[in-house]
Coordinates of C-alpha atoms in Angstrom, one line a residue:
M1 CA 56.0 142.2 77.9
A2 CA 56.1 142.9 81.3
R3 CA 59.4 142.4 83.4
V4 CA 58.5 138.6 84.4
C5 CA 60.6 135.6 83.8
Q6 CA 58.5 133.1 81.6
I7 CA 60.3 130.1 83.3
T8 CA 60.3 130.9 87.0
G9 CA 57.6 133.7 87.3
K10 CA 60.0 136.2 89.0
R11 CA 58.9 140.0 88.9
P12 CA 59.9 143.1 90.1
Q13 CA 60.0 143.5 93.7
V14 CA 59.4 146.8 95.9
G15 CA 61.6 148.1 98.6
N16 CA 63.2 151.2 99.8
N17 CA 66.2 153.3 99.1
V18 CA 67.6 154.2 102.8
S19 CA 70.2 157.1 103.1
H20 CA 72.7 157.5 105.7
A21 CA 70.3 159.8 107.6
N22 CA 67.7 156.9 107.4
N23 CA 65.1 158.6 105.0
K24 CA 63.3 156.1 103.0
T25 CA 62.3 156.4 99.4
K26 CA 60.5 153.8 97.2
R27 CA 62.4 151.8 94.7
R28 CA 61.9 148.5 92.5
F29 CA 64.2 145.7 92.4
L30 CA 64.1 144.6 88.8
P31 CA 64.9 140.7 87.9
N32 CA 67.9 140.0 85.7
L33 CA 66.2 139.1 82.5
Q34 CA 67.7 138.0 79.2
K35 CA 66.0 137.4 75.9
K36 CA 67.4 134.1 75.1
R37 CA 66.8 131.3 72.2
F38 CA 66.7 127.8 73.1
Y39 CA 66.4 124.7 70.9
I40 CA 63.7 122.0 71.7
P41 CA 65.0 118.9 69.7
E42 CA 61.8 116.8 70.1
E43 CA 60.0 119.6 68.0
D44 CA 63.0 120.5 66.1
K45 CA 62.4 124.2 66.5
W46 CA 63.9 127.1 68.4
V47 CA 61.8 129.1 70.9
T48 CA 62.9 132.5 72.0
L49 CA 62.2 133.2 75.9
K50 CA 62.7 136.1 78.3
V51 CA 64.1 134.5 81.3
S52 CA 66.1 135.2 84.5
T53 CA 69.7 134.3 84.6
K54 CA 68.8 131.8 87.5
A55 CA 66.3 130.0 84.8
I56 CA 69.2 130.0 82.4
K57 CA 71.2 128.1 84.9
T58 CA 68.2 125.6 85.8
I59 CA 67.6 125.1 81.9
S60 CA 71.5 124.2 81.4
K61 CA 71.1 121.7 84.4
Y62 CA 68.0 120.0 83.8
G63 CA 67.3 120.8 79.9
I64 CA 65.0 122.8 78.4
T65 CA 62.3 120.1 77.8
A66 CA 62.0 119.3 81.4
V67 CA 62.2 122.9 82.7
M68 CA 59.3 124.0 80.2
K69 CA 57.2 121.1 81.3
E70 CA 57.6 122.0 84.9
A71 CA 56.8 125.8 84.2
K72 CA 53.8 124.7 82.3
A73 CA 52.6 122.6 85.4
N74 CA 53.0 125.7 87.7
G75 CA 51.3 128.2 85.4
N76 CA 54.4 130.4 84.6
L77 CA 55.1 129.4 81.0
V78 CA 53.5 131.9 78.3
L79 CA 54.5 131.4 74.7

């Protein structure tokens, strides 16, 4: 599986390492992804998602059902 958050759609970004002498070399900024299990009470089952830490905070604030519904509407959720 790629390094993509299944809720927010965050992906690696590209940038530069910049030395003291201002030399630039390419680098990647990877999202902080965690593999986490969430319980969906409406379906009475557990799902495992690869989510960013920002998505975990969003899920704890709004609930897994509302966040998954929003992610499906945006086209980010892939199960």
